[in-house]
C-alpha cells in the first residue's frame, strides 16, 4: 500500500505552552507504527517510556528507530494501522516546562521567535519569526516593515541575546537590511490625434457608417511605463 503525501507543516496549531518534537506523516505497516518527521535537535531523547501529547492525549513511547531527520515509532496506545492513519498530521508535543536546560549560549527555537531585534544604538529592525538551518550556521529570520532580514547566527552579527528583556542585539551585514521601495512614477495618458475629414475615425467605416467597433466607446490609451 502506498501512503499519501505528507501534509504540510502547521506550526500555528502548536499550543503556546508546548513545543513540537516531531510531526506524524503517515502509518508504517499494519501494527500501528508511525512515520515521524523530526523537529528536534535531540532525537536521542526519544526513549521508550517517554510521554508525549498527541491529539490532546498523553501517549507513551514504546519504541523508536531514528533515521536522520525521520523516525519510525510505536506508541502503546496505537495498535493498528487505522488508529495510526487517524493521527496523520498530528504533532508529538512536549510541555515547555519539561524541556531540559541548555548550555549557556544555546537556545530553543521557541525562545528566539518573537524577540525584538535592534542594534546597539537602539534602532529596532523587527521581530524574529523563524530560524533556518543551513548546515554552516543557523540563520534568524526577522520580519521588518520593508521585508525579511536574514541574520546569520555568528558572533559578528548576533551580538547578544537577552531572553528576559525579549531583545536580540545584532549588527546586520552591510546591504542586508530591507529598504522602502522606490516610488513609482505615475502614468501619462497618450494624446489622441484628431481625425481628418478624409480619414475615418477609429470605430467608423470608410463609408461613414459606424462599424461594429463603434458600439463600444473607445478608451484612452495609456503610455507604457
PDB file of N, CA and C in Angstrom, residues 180-188 222-225:
ATOM      1  N   UNK A 180      12.740  50.726   1.994  1.00  0.00           N
ATOM      2  CA  UNK A 180      11.436  51.010   1.393  1.00  0.00           C
ATOM      3  C   UNK A 180      11.533  50.979  -0.124  1.00  0.00           C
ATOM      4  N   UNK A 181      10.483  50.527  -0.802  1.00  0.00           N
ATOM      5  CA  UNK A 181      10.512  50.523  -2.270  1.00  0.00           C
ATOM      6  C   UNK A 181      10.523  51.935  -2.825  1.00  0.00           C
ATOM      7  N   UNK A 182      11.158  52.107  -3.978  1.00  0.00           N
ATOM      8  CA  UNK A 182      11.184  53.423  -4.619  1.00  0.00           C
ATOM      9  C   UNK A 182       9.788  53.784  -5.120  1.00  0.00           C
ATOM     10  N   UNK A 183       9.425  55.083  -5.029  1.00  0.00           N
ATOM     11  CA  UNK A 183       8.090  55.478  -5.508  1.00  0.00           C
ATOM     12  C   UNK A 183       7.960  55.245  -7.006  1.00  0.00           C
ATOM     13  N   UNK A 184       6.805  54.796  -7.406  1.00  0.00           N
ATOM     14  CA  UNK A 184       6.555  54.536  -8.827  1.00  0.00           C
ATOM     15  C   UNK A 184       6.064  55.805  -9.503  1.00  0.00           C
ATOM     16  N   UNK A 185       6.559  56.052 -10.691  1.00  0.00           N
ATOM     17  CA  UNK A 185       6.125  57.219 -11.464  1.00  0.00           C
ATOM     18  C   UNK A 185       4.720  57.001 -11.998  1.00  0.00           C
ATOM     19  N   UNK A 186       3.935  58.102 -11.966  1.00  0.00           N
ATOM     20  CA  UNK A 186       2.573  57.995 -12.480  1.00  0.00           C
ATOM     21  C   UNK A 186       2.544  57.810 -13.986  1.00  0.00           C
ATOM     22  N   UNK A 187       1.504  57.207 -14.475  1.00  0.00           N
ATOM     23  CA  UNK A 187       1.349  57.005 -15.918  1.00  0.00           C
ATOM     24  C   UNK A 187       0.809  58.267 -16.586  1.00  0.00           C
ATOM     25  N   UNK A 188       1.334  58.561 -17.747  1.00  0.00           N
ATOM     26  CA  UNK A 188       0.872  59.715 -18.503  1.00  0.00           C
ATOM     27  C   UNK A 188      -0.023  59.257 -19.653  1.00  0.00           C
ATOM     28  N   UNK A 222      -3.070  54.390 -22.642  1.00  0.00           N
ATOM     29  CA  UNK A 222      -2.058  54.904 -21.738  1.00  0.00           C
ATOM     30  C   UNK A 222      -0.684  54.497 -22.221  1.00  0.00           C
ATOM     31  N   UNK A 223       0.228  55.394 -21.984  1.00  0.00           N
ATOM     32  CA  UNK A 223       1.601  55.116 -22.399  1.00  0.00           C
ATOM     33  C   UNK A 223       2.154  54.007 -21.529  1.00  0.00           C
ATOM     34  N   UNK A 224       2.943  53.145 -22.134  1.00  0.00           N
ATOM     35  CA  UNK A 224       3.595  52.129 -21.321  1.00  0.00           C
ATOM     36  C   UNK A 224       4.548  52.770 -20.319  1.00  0.00           C
ATOM     37  N   UNK A 225       4.831  52.001 -19.274  1.00  0.00           N
ATOM     38  CA  UNK A 225       5.774  52.536 -18.267  1.00  0.00           C
ATOM     39  C   UNK A 225       7.125  52.804 -18.872  1.00  0.00           C
TER      40      UNK A 225
END
